Each structure stands twice: as C-alpha cells, then as structure tokens.
Amino acid sequence: MRRGGKDESGLATDFPAITVRREAPVDAEATRKSFNEMSEMIVLDRLTKRFGALTAVDAVTMRVAKGEVLGFLGPNGAGKTTTMRMIAGFFEPTSGSAAVCGFDVVHAPIEVKRRIGYLPEGAPLYGDMRCDAFLEFAASIRGFSGAERRRRIDRVVEMVELGEVLARSIETLSKGFKRRVALAQALLHDPDVLILDEPTDGLDPNQKFHVREMIKAMAPTKAIVVSTHILEEVEAVCTRAAIIARGRLVADGTADSLLARLPHHNHIVVGVPQAEAPQAAALLRTLAAEDVAAAGGDVDGVATFSIAVDAIDGGLPAVAHHLKASGVTIERLYLERGRLDDVFRNLTLGADGEARP
Amino acid sequence: MRRIGAVALRELRSYFSTPVAYVFIVIFVAMSSALTFYVGGFLQRREATLEPFFMFHPWLYLLLIPAVSMRLWAEERKTGTIELLLTAPLTTAEAVVGKFLAAFAFVAVALAATLPMWVTVNILGSPDNGVIAGSYAGSLLMAGAFLAIGSCMSALTRNQVIAFILAATVCFLFTMSGLDLVLDAVRAVFPPVFADVVASLSFLSHFGSITKGVIELRDGVFFLSMIVFWLFATTVAVDLGKAR
Ligand SMILES: Nc1ncnc2c1ncn2[C@@H]1O[C@H](COP(=O)(O)OP(=O)(O)OP(=O)(O)O)[C@@H](O)[C@H]1O
Ligand SMILES: [Mg+2]
C-alpha cells in the first residue's frame, strides 16, 4: 500500500535533514486562536503533504462545524487517510495548517490530541493484549484512573457492544470485533472531535447500522469526520460530503448539492411502449417548456423520456395526469434524483479514467 | 508522568505475556553462572569476589540486550499501533521513555534473578559487599545504555531482525572500543587524542573500573549520559520514521 522511501523490511534510509521540533515552550493555551465553536471545530487551510515527489494531499481547505458529520470520500490513494493523519497529529503537514478547536496541530499537538477521538485506518491494535487490558491502557494514557476509568470503559463497552469479548486476546477476535475495539478506544474520552477512518469497514449489516446510529446520536455535540467507500453511508449519516481526488478537494457540500451536479438530477423519467412513443412525445412536448427527446432509447420495447422537473408546470403529477387522460400506457414514471456514485465517478475519474494507485 | 507509567506498564505486560520472557531470564541466569564457574574460574580463585561474574556481563548483554530491545519500536511500526500510541495525548519523548523504562525493568528483573550468586559468595567467604553492590548498580546502568542503543536501532526499522543486528553491531563497537587491539589500530591511523576519545566511550573500560571496586562518579555519569543521548536519538528517529 505504502510507497516511497522505504520497503517492508528495509531501513529507513532517506531521512530528511534533521529538524527536531520540540513542543513550543509557550503555554499551549496562549497559542490557541480565538475560534468560533459552532463553525470551526476543524479548520484546514491549504493543508498539504508530500512524500518525495508525490503530493498526497494538495492544498485542502475546509471547515467542519459542531453538529456536522462530514463524509470524506475519494478513490483509493486519494489522500483521505493522509489528511486524517495530519488532523490527528500523526503526520506533520508539509505546508498549510490544520487546527482543531483552535489549536494548531503542529504547535499544540497535545491539546489537539486531547480533543480528538481517532480511529486509524485498518484499526491497528496490540494483538497480544486482552481486550479489557487494552481499554484500560487506552484510558490510562488519556489520564483516567480508578473509578473514573472503570466508568468510562463500561460506557464504551456498552456503546459498541464489546461485553462478550472483553476477556479475549485481541488477536483472536474477528475483524469486525477488532474494529469495534478500536472504535471503543476512540470514544473513551468523549472527545469533541471524532476522526474515523472507514469505521464500518468489516462490520456486519447489523453492526453497520448500529455504528451509523451511534454516529448520528453523537453528532449534535461533536464535529465528526468519517471516511468511507460506501456511498449510501453518506446519505444515511452525513450532513455533508467532501470528495477528494489525487489529493485535491473536488467537491464539498450536502449530498443534495452534490447530486444537483448531475445532468439528470431531478428529471422525470417516463417509459411508454415503443408503439406509443410518438404519441407520448407529442404530449410531453406540449407540457414541457423545453424540447423533449427520447432519452433512453428502446429497451425491451420501452421508450424512455427524461424531462427536467422544473420544466413542467405541476411536476410529476401533471405528467401522470395527462398521460393517463390521453390513454398512453405508462410502463415507468419516476423522479430521478441521481446517485452519489455517479457524482463520485464524474468527479474522480480523470481523462484517462484511471484512479491513482 | 502518569502517561509514561501507562506506556511502561503496557510494554512490561507484553514482555511477560509470552513464555519468551521467562526463557530469557533463565538463559541469562544460566549463562552468567556457567561463565563464572567454568570460564571465569570462580572456585579456583579461592577468593570471595564476584569479579569473574561481572566480567562477562558486557559480552552477555551484547547478545541478550538487543533481543530485549528489538521489538520496542519495530513492532509498533510493523503492526501500525504506533499510530495509536502517537495520536494519544503524550509526547514522543514520553513514549520513548516509557518503553525504555519497561525494557529496563525487565532487565532489572533478570539481573535480580542472579542475586543468589551474591548470597553464595557470602557463604563461601567474606567479600567486599560494597564493591558487589556497586557492580550490580554499574551492570544495571550499563544494561540501560545498551538498551537505549537498542531502542534507537529499533526505531530505525520495522523489521525486528534488522533491529537486532543493528543493535548488536553498535553495542559491539561501543564495547570493543576499549580493547587495546582496537585502540592500537586507531592510534596507527589517527592522532592520539582520537584513541583517547574512543577509549573513553568504551563500555568495557567504564564497567571494568566499577567491578574492580573503583567506584567513581564519572563512570555512572558516563552510562547515564549514554542513556540520555540514545533516548534522545530514539525520539528523533521515531518522529522521522513514522511518516514512512
Ligand atoms: N507513508 C507514506 N509514504 C509514502 N507515500 C505514502 C505514505 N502514505 C501514503 N502515501 C501515498 O499517498 C497517497 C494517498 O494515500 P492515502 O492512504 O491517504 O489514500 P486514501 O485516500 O486513504 O486511500 P484508501 O481509500 O485506499 O484508503 C497514496 O498514493 C499513497 O501511496
Ligand atoms: Mg485510507
């Protein structure tokens, strides 16, 4: 998966010039920019990451507000994980900046990390630990101890339904349970910001549903970024979607605003038997303000027409009414909203139709 | 502090989560006693001293310490858990120190398992217990220095075998640099100051003076500063290495 200066087993050879960035000696609170809690929980400003010649993330600028669930989409290798790693403080940006709750990820990394719950890609875990021991570790490292730690662990164990595997060694768990353990770790401290890299990957349909419900329930009090390849998930849980391709942000908006980019978004689709096509075409022409061409052509003896809903007075009911009145057989009649998959394809396939490896 | 403790505790637990830890301790105790009796001629000396016991520690550590330190960072990088560790609210330095302390505690346990030697020598005669106590402390400090080197080497790779070989090599250089064999070679090529510098970095000569009963502050300071230096280097290596 990872390419660049180093292979699976070798030494890291090409270290860049040594720059040791110590933590800023100044009080972290002092470096905090005043920030509007409602609109600027996460602020990315021309955030860029290069690996040698490869620009993995290219000047990404966006904001996530409290109450938002941002769906982060993009083909494999687009730079989603790299972006999330920079927000979570694992990678340092090459240029540009990222701030969480007003704290810059480079200058106040600890303050940022305190406020983030992070589920890394692939949910890496200490396989040799027992599930409960791991959660205890995750809680201790976040400064919880004693009864408080117990209470927090109990809470997340219930949230992600881990009770039955607590006493088992993590490496013996199934993939879905591992993901749930990693999710539990991210929720322990009830963070203001959640960064979840493919949280539902490997979960069964029930658990997918459960995790989505959980995200929706937490959304009002947090800013959440979820990367995913499942586009239905975006419509199910996200208030907004951002699409990234080859490191660049190519779209950012609500699912509806993204769908509106499709040429056939909000079109009425009418299907009639081929024999009645001329009659239907004539009728539709009188209804529509614009010209109506047979769109779908002949499929199994059915001719389809597609007309923008805005072009017709009275919309879909009017079309149905007139077709019925003139005795045309209606094989199909529906409002086409378009699919996010199509938006995704249009935006992320380059001229050569190839996604980056 | 508490976060360092959490890291150290987790690491220590994982040392003891497999039988390898116990095997290691048994090997350490068995080899150090065998060397003392058979090679060091402990009984033939007819004097109550643990010098023949401590004399082999640098050479034992040379092989055994890299085995303890090799997984510290290489494994975190290989399995990706380093991402969990370093996105928790602690500095890289805290993580480095926490892991080092766990390895150090583990070696301390192994060393403590040799305490019956001390008892034995007291039964056989009346040794200078001050020297022995100092030697134990010196040996522990030297182990710490070896571990700090190993931790840095482990941070350079995600392959534990490579981490082991690197650590053994660097530890070997720091041990050997005290031998006349090496020093003569250095003297032949470089001005004499270099030989002095090389000799002063030798674990062997610093440890040797401790076990001979010449307990000087500067030997302790030497090992401590070695530990600090290599842990600092580890921090740099971890920070630079995580992006690849
Ligand atoms: N540590 C690294 N060293 C070198 N190149 C890297 C590294 N991490 C990522 N890359 C490269 O950066 C690009 C973006 O990778 P990233 O993992 O962010 O993609 P992604 O959008 O998360 O993809 P996926 O959907 O497959 O998870 C890829 O071309 C990848 O090969
Ligand atoms: Mg990814």
PDB file of C-alpha atoms in Angstrom, chain A residues 10-264:
ATOM      1  CA  GLY A  10      14.446  -2.247   4.947  1.00  0.00           C
ATOM      2  CA  LEU A  11      15.895   0.590   6.857  1.00  0.00           C
ATOM      3  CA  ALA A  12      14.521   3.998   6.652  1.00  0.00           C
ATOM      4  CA  THR A  13      17.393   5.486   4.776  1.00  0.00           C
ATOM      5  CA  ASP A  14      16.462   8.775   3.277  1.00  0.00           C
ATOM      6  CA  PHE A  15      15.738  10.760   6.377  1.00  0.00           C
ATOM      7  CA  PRO A  16      15.291  14.400   5.540  1.00  0.00           C
ATOM      8  CA  ALA A  17      17.596  16.944   7.158  1.00  0.00           C
ATOM      9  CA  ILE A  18      17.155  16.571  10.868  1.00  0.00           C
ATOM     10  CA  THR A  19      14.688  19.031  12.220  1.00  0.00           C
ATOM     11  CA  VAL A  20      13.653  18.338  15.726  1.00  0.00           C
ATOM     12  CA  ARG A  21      10.520  20.162  16.531  1.00  0.00           C
ATOM     13  CA  ARG A  22      10.226  20.358  20.255  1.00  0.00           C
ATOM     14  CA  GLU A  23       6.997  21.350  21.772  1.00  0.00           C
ATOM     15  CA  ALA A  24       6.621  25.072  21.874  1.00  0.00           C
ATOM     16  CA  PRO A  25       7.833  26.321  25.246  1.00  0.00           C
ATOM     17  CA  VAL A  26       4.975  28.771  25.412  1.00  0.00           C
ATOM     18  CA  ASP A  27       1.810  27.909  27.229  1.00  0.00           C
ATOM     19  CA  ALA A  28      -0.390  25.955  24.855  1.00  0.00           C
ATOM     20  CA  GLU A  29      -3.439  27.989  25.826  1.00  0.00           C
ATOM     21  CA  ALA A  30      -1.638  31.091  24.611  1.00  0.00           C
ATOM     22  CA  THR A  31      -1.219  29.670  21.135  1.00  0.00           C
ATOM     23  CA  ARG A  32      -4.905  28.983  20.891  1.00  0.00           C
ATOM     24  CA  LYS A  33      -6.570  31.140  18.329  1.00  0.00           C
ATOM     25  CA  SER A  34      -9.932  32.516  19.198  1.00  0.00           C
ATOM     26  CA  PHE A  35     -12.337  30.262  17.430  1.00  0.00           C
ATOM     27  CA  ASN A  36     -15.998  30.025  16.811  1.00  0.00           C
ATOM     28  CA  GLU A  37     -17.043  26.789  18.412  1.00  0.00           C
ATOM     29  CA  MET A  38     -20.014  26.379  16.174  1.00  0.00           C
ATOM     30  CA  SER A  39     -18.320  26.734  12.836  1.00  0.00           C
ATOM     31  CA  GLU A  40     -14.631  25.997  13.283  1.00  0.00           C
ATOM     32  CA  MET A  41     -14.087  22.811  15.222  1.00  0.00           C
ATOM     33  CA  ILE A  42     -11.753  21.655  12.465  1.00  0.00           C
ATOM     34  CA  VAL A  43     -10.101  24.146  10.162  1.00  0.00           C
ATOM     35  CA  LEU A  44      -7.848  23.041   7.323  1.00  0.00           C
ATOM     36  CA  ASP A  45      -6.036  25.765   5.479  1.00  0.00           C
ATOM     37  CA  ARG A  46      -4.234  24.781   2.274  1.00  0.00           C
ATOM     38  CA  LEU A  47      -3.172  21.626   4.046  1.00  0.00           C
ATOM     39  CA  THR A  48      -0.510  19.826   2.007  1.00  0.00           C
ATOM     40  CA  LYS A  49       1.510  16.657   2.437  1.00  0.00           C
ATOM     41  CA  ARG A  50       4.245  15.496   0.097  1.00  0.00           C
ATOM     42  CA  PHE A  51       6.021  12.153   0.112  1.00  0.00           C
ATOM     43  CA  GLY A  52       9.076  12.823  -2.016  1.00  0.00           C
ATOM     44  CA  ALA A  53       7.766  13.686  -5.446  1.00  0.00           C
ATOM     45  CA  LEU A  54       4.239  12.555  -4.649  1.00  0.00           C
ATOM     46  CA  THR A  55       1.802  15.169  -3.413  1.00  0.00           C
ATOM     47  CA  ALA A  56      -0.577  13.027  -1.413  1.00  0.00           C
ATOM     48  CA  VAL A  57      -2.676  15.924  -0.114  1.00  0.00           C
ATOM     49  CA  ASP A  58      -2.720  19.071  -2.158  1.00  0.00           C
ATOM     50  CA  ALA A  59      -3.823  22.364  -0.599  1.00  0.00           C
ATOM     51  CA  VAL A  60      -7.002  21.123   1.012  1.00  0.00           C
ATOM     52  CA  THR A  61      -9.043  23.863   2.641  1.00  0.00           C
ATOM     53  CA  MET A  62     -12.193  23.143   4.583  1.00  0.00           C
ATOM     54  CA  ARG A  63     -14.010  23.590   7.859  1.00  0.00           C
ATOM     55  CA  VAL A  64     -16.119  21.316   9.965  1.00  0.00           C
ATOM     56  CA  ALA A  65     -18.566  22.713  12.495  1.00  0.00           C
ATOM     57  CA  LYS A  66     -20.060  21.270  15.619  1.00  0.00           C
ATOM     58  CA  GLY A  67     -23.097  19.171  14.733  1.00  0.00           C
ATOM     59  CA  GLU A  68     -21.724  18.268  11.329  1.00  0.00           C
ATOM     60  CA  VAL A  69     -20.871  14.792  10.140  1.00  0.00           C
ATOM     61  CA  LEU A  70     -18.555  15.135   7.192  1.00  0.00           C
ATOM     62  CA  GLY A  71     -18.356  12.199   4.817  1.00  0.00           C
ATOM     63  CA  PHE A  72     -14.848  12.110   3.389  1.00  0.00           C
ATOM     64  CA  LEU A  73     -14.868  10.369   0.036  1.00  0.00           C
ATOM     65  CA  GLY A  74     -12.352   9.613  -2.648  1.00  0.00           C
ATOM     66  CA  PRO A  75     -10.865   6.775  -4.663  1.00  0.00           C
ATOM     67  CA  ASN A  76      -8.100   4.586  -3.228  1.00  0.00           C
ATOM     68  CA  GLY A  77      -4.949   6.609  -2.794  1.00  0.00           C
ATOM     69  CA  ALA A  78      -6.772   9.930  -2.978  1.00  0.00           C
ATOM     70  CA  GLY A  79      -5.285  11.169   0.288  1.00  0.00           C
ATOM     71  CA  LYS A  80      -8.094  10.633   2.804  1.00  0.00           C
ATOM     72  CA  THR A  81      -6.027   8.727   5.314  1.00  0.00           C
ATOM     73  CA  THR A  82      -3.095  11.107   4.926  1.00  0.00           C
ATOM     74  CA  THR A  83      -5.370  14.084   5.606  1.00  0.00           C
ATOM     75  CA  MET A  84      -6.853  12.414   8.671  1.00  0.00           C
ATOM     76  CA  ARG A  85      -3.408  11.513   9.966  1.00  0.00           C
ATOM     77  CA  MET A  86      -2.418  15.144   9.776  1.00  0.00           C
ATOM     78  CA  ILE A  87      -5.520  16.244  11.660  1.00  0.00           C
ATOM     79  CA  ALA A  88      -4.873  13.597  14.312  1.00  0.00           C
ATOM     80  CA  GLY A  89      -1.271  14.772  14.682  1.00  0.00           C
ATOM     81  CA  PHE A  90       0.418  11.659  13.357  1.00  0.00           C
ATOM     82  CA  PHE A  91       1.845  13.229  10.199  1.00  0.00           C
ATOM     83  CA  GLU A  92       3.149  16.760  10.156  1.00  0.00           C
ATOM     84  CA  PRO A  93       1.886  18.845   7.255  1.00  0.00           C
ATOM     85  CA  THR A  94       4.449  19.734   4.591  1.00  0.00           C
ATOM     86  CA  SER A  95       2.765  23.102   4.295  1.00  0.00           C
ATOM     87  CA  GLY A  96      -0.510  24.725   5.168  1.00  0.00           C
ATOM     88  CA  SER A  97      -2.120  24.194   8.528  1.00  0.00           C
ATOM     89  CA  ALA A  98      -4.729  22.245  10.408  1.00  0.00           C
ATOM     90  CA  ALA A  99      -6.364  23.349  13.629  1.00  0.00           C
ATOM     91  CA  VAL A 100      -8.691  21.518  15.986  1.00  0.00           C
ATOM     92  CA  CYS A 101     -10.754  23.531  18.459  1.00  0.00           C
ATOM     93  CA  GLY A 102      -8.462  26.487  17.780  1.00  0.00           C
ATOM     94  CA  PHE A 103      -5.241  24.589  18.476  1.00  0.00           C
ATOM     95  CA  ASP A 104      -2.719  24.193  15.707  1.00  0.00           C
ATOM     96  CA  VAL A 105      -1.703  20.573  15.134  1.00  0.00           C
ATOM     97  CA  VAL A 106       1.986  21.462  14.891  1.00  0.00           C
ATOM     98  CA  HIS A 107       2.271  23.990  17.711  1.00  0.00           C
ATOM     99  CA  ALA A 108      -0.080  22.482  20.271  1.00  0.00           C
ATOM    100  CA  PRO A 109      -0.217  18.785  19.348  1.00  0.00           C
ATOM    101  CA  ILE A 110      -1.058  17.581  22.835  1.00  0.00           C
ATOM    102  CA  GLU A 111      -4.018  19.934  23.150  1.00  0.00           C
ATOM    103  CA  VAL A 112      -5.261  18.725  19.777  1.00  0.00           C
ATOM    104  CA  LYS A 113      -4.842  15.068  20.673  1.00  0.00           C
ATOM    105  CA  ARG A 114      -6.733  15.527  23.930  1.00  0.00           C
ATOM    106  CA  ARG A 115      -9.768  16.676  21.984  1.00  0.00           C
ATOM    107  CA  ILE A 116      -9.729  14.099  19.209  1.00  0.00           C
ATOM    108  CA  GLY A 117     -11.002  10.574  19.124  1.00  0.00           C
ATOM    109  CA  TYR A 118      -9.186   8.842  16.288  1.00  0.00           C
ATOM    110  CA  LEU A 119      -9.845   5.543  14.608  1.00  0.00           C
ATOM    111  CA  PRO A 120      -6.809   4.860  12.407  1.00  0.00           C
ATOM    112  CA  GLU A 121      -7.155   3.127   9.063  1.00  0.00           C
ATOM    113  CA  GLY A 122      -7.215  -0.646   9.446  1.00  0.00           C
ATOM    114  CA  ALA A 123      -7.793  -0.325  13.198  1.00  0.00           C
ATOM    115  CA  PRO A 124      -4.286  -1.285  14.403  1.00  0.00           C
ATOM    116  CA  LEU A 125      -4.321  -2.825  17.884  1.00  0.00           C
ATOM    117  CA  TYR A 126      -1.932  -4.528  20.283  1.00  0.00           C
ATOM    118  CA  GLY A 127      -2.787  -8.088  19.354  1.00  0.00           C
ATOM    119  CA  ASP A 128      -1.139  -9.702  22.363  1.00  0.00           C
ATOM    120  CA  MET A 129      -3.293  -7.800  24.828  1.00  0.00           C
ATOM    121  CA  ARG A 130      -6.608  -8.784  26.212  1.00  0.00           C
ATOM    122  CA  CYS A 131      -9.433  -6.559  25.151  1.00  0.00           C
ATOM    123  CA  ASP A 132     -10.099  -5.243  28.666  1.00  0.00           C
ATOM    124  CA  ALA A 133      -6.396  -4.662  29.335  1.00  0.00           C
ATOM    125  CA  PHE A 134      -6.165  -2.705  26.114  1.00  0.00           C
ATOM    126  CA  LEU A 135      -9.076  -0.475  27.032  1.00  0.00           C
ATOM    127  CA  GLU A 136      -7.522   0.086  30.454  1.00  0.00           C
ATOM    128  CA  PHE A 137      -4.315   1.135  28.750  1.00  0.00           C
ATOM    129  CA  ALA A 138      -6.177   3.447  26.385  1.00  0.00           C
ATOM    130  CA  ALA A 139      -7.949   5.029  29.354  1.00  0.00           C
ATOM    131  CA  SER A 140      -4.779   5.401  31.453  1.00  0.00           C
ATOM    132  CA  ILE A 141      -2.871   7.024  28.640  1.00  0.00           C
ATOM    133  CA  ARG A 142      -5.644   9.602  28.488  1.00  0.00           C
ATOM    134  CA  GLY A 143      -5.219  10.252  32.166  1.00  0.00           C
ATOM    135  CA  PHE A 144      -8.160   8.349  33.633  1.00  0.00           C
ATOM    136  CA  SER A 145      -7.732   6.160  36.681  1.00  0.00           C
ATOM    137  CA  GLY A 146      -9.694   4.376  39.367  1.00  0.00           C
ATOM    138  CA  ALA A 147     -13.473   4.582  39.340  1.00  0.00           C
ATOM    139  CA  GLU A 148     -13.499   7.162  36.566  1.00  0.00           C
ATOM    140  CA  ARG A 149     -11.580   4.796  34.321  1.00  0.00           C
ATOM    141  CA  ARG A 150     -13.942   1.922  35.142  1.00  0.00           C
ATOM    142  CA  ARG A 151     -16.955   4.097  34.385  1.00  0.00           C
ATOM    143  CA  ARG A 152     -15.571   5.255  31.036  1.00  0.00           C
ATOM    144  CA  ILE A 153     -14.651   1.758  29.947  1.00  0.00           C
ATOM    145  CA  ASP A 154     -18.049   0.409  30.929  1.00  0.00           C
ATOM    146  CA  ARG A 155     -19.705   3.161  28.943  1.00  0.00           C
ATOM    147  CA  VAL A 156     -17.873   2.452  25.676  1.00  0.00           C
ATOM    148  CA  VAL A 157     -18.104  -1.301  26.109  1.00  0.00           C
ATOM    149  CA  GLU A 158     -21.838  -0.880  26.184  1.00  0.00           C
ATOM    150  CA  MET A 159     -21.833   1.595  23.298  1.00  0.00           C
ATOM    151  CA  VAL A 160     -20.038  -0.700  20.881  1.00  0.00           C
ATOM    152  CA  GLU A 161     -21.289  -3.953  22.404  1.00  0.00           C
ATOM    153  CA  LEU A 162     -17.982  -5.458  23.409  1.00  0.00           C
ATOM    154  CA  GLY A 163     -19.077  -7.183  26.590  1.00  0.00           C
ATOM    155  CA  GLU A 164     -18.793 -10.722  25.294  1.00  0.00           C
ATOM    156  CA  VAL A 165     -15.176 -10.432  24.112  1.00  0.00           C
ATOM    157  CA  LEU A 166     -13.648  -8.409  26.959  1.00  0.00           C
ATOM    158  CA  ALA A 167     -11.696 -11.343  28.356  1.00  0.00           C
ATOM    159  CA  ARG A 168     -10.321 -12.425  24.997  1.00  0.00           C
ATOM    160  CA  SER A 169      -6.971 -11.718  23.492  1.00  0.00           C
ATOM    161  CA  ILE A 170      -7.346  -9.149  20.724  1.00  0.00           C
ATOM    162  CA  GLU A 171      -5.559 -11.198  18.074  1.00  0.00           C
ATOM    163  CA  THR A 172      -8.180 -13.930  18.378  1.00  0.00           C
ATOM    164  CA  LEU A 173     -11.052 -11.561  17.629  1.00  0.00           C
ATOM    165  CA  SER A 174     -12.810 -11.392  14.287  1.00  0.00           C
ATOM    166  CA  LYS A 175     -12.135  -8.418  12.050  1.00  0.00           C
ATOM    167  CA  GLY A 176     -15.410  -6.714  12.937  1.00  0.00           C
ATOM    168  CA  PHE A 177     -14.778  -7.032  16.657  1.00  0.00           C
ATOM    169  CA  LYS A 178     -11.282  -5.633  16.239  1.00  0.00           C
ATOM    170  CA  ARG A 179     -12.772  -2.630  14.519  1.00  0.00           C
ATOM    171  CA  ARG A 180     -15.200  -2.222  17.396  1.00  0.00           C
ATOM    172  CA  VAL A 181     -12.383  -2.348  19.940  1.00  0.00           C
ATOM    173  CA  ALA A 182     -10.581   0.375  18.009  1.00  0.00           C
ATOM    174  CA  LEU A 183     -13.769   2.399  17.903  1.00  0.00           C
ATOM    175  CA  ALA A 184     -14.229   1.988  21.654  1.00  0.00           C
ATOM    176  CA  GLN A 185     -10.735   3.360  22.180  1.00  0.00           C
ATOM    177  CA  ALA A 186     -11.646   6.454  20.144  1.00  0.00           C
ATOM    178  CA  LEU A 187     -14.763   7.148  22.200  1.00  0.00           C
ATOM    179  CA  LEU A 188     -13.347   6.633  25.697  1.00  0.00           C
ATOM    180  CA  HIS A 189     -12.766  10.284  26.464  1.00  0.00           C
ATOM    181  CA  ASP A 190     -15.962  11.513  24.831  1.00  0.00           C
ATOM    182  CA  PRO A 191     -13.971  13.819  22.526  1.00  0.00           C
ATOM    183  CA  ASP A 192     -15.231  16.991  20.852  1.00  0.00           C
ATOM    184  CA  VAL A 193     -13.882  15.873  17.516  1.00  0.00           C
ATOM    185  CA  LEU A 194     -14.070  12.407  16.016  1.00  0.00           C
ATOM    186  CA  ILE A 195     -11.895  11.341  13.110  1.00  0.00           C
ATOM    187  CA  LEU A 196     -12.967   7.908  11.909  1.00  0.00           C
ATOM    188  CA  ASP A 197     -11.126   6.288   9.020  1.00  0.00           C
ATOM    189  CA  GLU A 198     -13.507   3.734   7.479  1.00  0.00           C
ATOM    190  CA  PRO A 199     -15.330   2.939  10.730  1.00  0.00           C
ATOM    191  CA  THR A 200     -17.805   0.499   9.221  1.00  0.00           C
ATOM    192  CA  ASP A 201     -15.323  -1.471   7.108  1.00  0.00           C
ATOM    193  CA  GLY A 202     -15.635  -5.135   8.016  1.00  0.00           C
ATOM    194  CA  LEU A 203     -18.775  -4.785  10.113  1.00  0.00           C
ATOM    195  CA  ASP A 204     -21.833  -6.931   9.536  1.00  0.00           C
ATOM    196  CA  PRO A 205     -25.016  -5.155   8.359  1.00  0.00           C
ATOM    197  CA  ASN A 206     -26.420  -5.008  11.884  1.00  0.00           C
ATOM    198  CA  GLN A 207     -23.252  -3.503  13.259  1.00  0.00           C
ATOM    199  CA  LYS A 208     -23.016  -1.065  10.358  1.00  0.00           C
ATOM    200  CA  PHE A 209     -26.481   0.116  11.193  1.00  0.00           C
ATOM    201  CA  HIS A 210     -25.593   0.279  14.870  1.00  0.00           C
ATOM    202  CA  VAL A 211     -22.446   2.335  14.279  1.00  0.00           C
ATOM    203  CA  ARG A 212     -24.308   4.713  11.985  1.00  0.00           C
ATOM    204  CA  GLU A 213     -26.993   5.215  14.601  1.00  0.00           C
ATOM    205  CA  MET A 214     -24.272   5.824  17.159  1.00  0.00           C
ATOM    206  CA  ILE A 215     -22.642   8.449  14.977  1.00  0.00           C
ATOM    207  CA  LYS A 216     -25.966  10.152  14.395  1.00  0.00           C
ATOM    208  CA  ALA A 217     -26.695  10.168  18.110  1.00  0.00           C
ATOM    209  CA  MET A 218     -23.328  11.742  18.930  1.00  0.00           C
ATOM    210  CA  ALA A 219     -23.418  14.242  16.081  1.00  0.00           C
ATOM    211  CA  PRO A 220     -25.170  17.190  17.764  1.00  0.00           C
ATOM    212  CA  THR A 221     -22.377  17.716  20.299  1.00  0.00           C
ATOM    213  CA  LYS A 222     -19.363  16.918  18.150  1.00  0.00           C
ATOM    214  CA  ALA A 223     -17.671  17.552  14.862  1.00  0.00           C
ATOM    215  CA  ILE A 224     -17.231  14.239  13.092  1.00  0.00           C
ATOM    216  CA  VAL A 225     -15.249  13.271  10.001  1.00  0.00           C
ATOM    217  CA  VAL A 226     -15.901   9.823   8.562  1.00  0.00           C
ATOM    218  CA  SER A 227     -14.093   8.429   5.564  1.00  0.00           C
ATOM    219  CA  THR A 228     -15.858   5.707   3.669  1.00  0.00           C
ATOM    220  CA  HIS A 229     -16.210   3.957   0.365  1.00  0.00           C
ATOM    221  CA  ILE A 230     -19.861   3.165   0.997  1.00  0.00           C
ATOM    222  CA  LEU A 231     -21.802   5.975  -0.551  1.00  0.00           C
ATOM    223  CA  GLU A 232     -25.156   5.036   0.955  1.00  0.00           C
ATOM    224  CA  GLU A 233     -23.486   5.692   4.251  1.00  0.00           C
ATOM    225  CA  VAL A 234     -23.064   9.317   3.277  1.00  0.00           C
ATOM    226  CA  GLU A 235     -26.757   9.750   2.694  1.00  0.00           C
ATOM    227  CA  ALA A 236     -27.538   7.769   5.829  1.00  0.00           C
ATOM    228  CA  VAL A 237     -25.365   9.613   8.354  1.00  0.00           C
ATOM    229  CA  CYS A 238     -23.544  12.568   6.876  1.00  0.00           C
ATOM    230  CA  THR A 239     -24.743  16.120   6.829  1.00  0.00           C
ATOM    231  CA  ARG A 240     -22.088  16.962   4.269  1.00  0.00           C
ATOM    232  CA  ALA A 241     -19.745  15.238   1.877  1.00  0.00           C
ATOM    233  CA  ALA A 242     -16.282  16.186   0.685  1.00  0.00           C
ATOM    234  CA  ILE A 243     -14.761  14.391  -2.274  1.00  0.00           C
ATOM    235  CA  ILE A 244     -11.025  14.295  -2.742  1.00  0.00           C
ATOM    236  CA  ALA A 245      -9.204  13.006  -5.804  1.00  0.00           C
ATOM    237  CA  ARG A 246      -5.452  12.893  -6.325  1.00  0.00           C
ATOM    238  CA  GLY A 247      -5.003  14.934  -3.186  1.00  0.00           C
ATOM    239  CA  ARG A 248      -7.282  17.752  -4.277  1.00  0.00           C
ATOM    240  CA  LEU A 249     -10.657  18.624  -2.894  1.00  0.00           C
ATOM    241  CA  VAL A 250     -13.005  18.379  -5.864  1.00  0.00           C
ATOM    242  CA  ALA A 251     -16.386  18.802  -4.173  1.00  0.00           C
ATOM    243  CA  ASP A 252     -17.678  19.854  -0.773  1.00  0.00           C
ATOM    244  CA  GLY A 253     -21.351  20.185   0.030  1.00  0.00           C
ATOM    245  CA  THR A 254     -24.532  18.475   1.131  1.00  0.00           C
ATOM    246  CA  ALA A 255     -25.496  15.256  -0.620  1.00  0.00           C
ATOM    247  CA  ASP A 256     -28.270  17.171  -2.389  1.00  0.00           C
ATOM    248  CA  SER A 257     -25.964  19.863  -3.656  1.00  0.00           C
ATOM    249  CA  LEU A 258     -23.623  17.183  -4.997  1.00  0.00           C
ATOM    250  CA  LEU A 259     -26.472  15.361  -6.707  1.00  0.00           C
ATOM    251  CA  ALA A 260     -27.537  18.637  -8.281  1.00  0.00           C
ATOM    252  CA  ARG A 261     -24.346  18.487 -10.350  1.00  0.00           C
ATOM    253  CA  LEU A 262     -25.668  15.505 -12.250  1.00  0.00           C
ATOM    254  CA  PRO A 263     -27.203  16.320 -15.650  1.00  0.00           C
ATOM    255  CA  HIS A 264     -30.146  14.044 -14.958  1.00  0.00           C
TER     256      HIS A 264
END
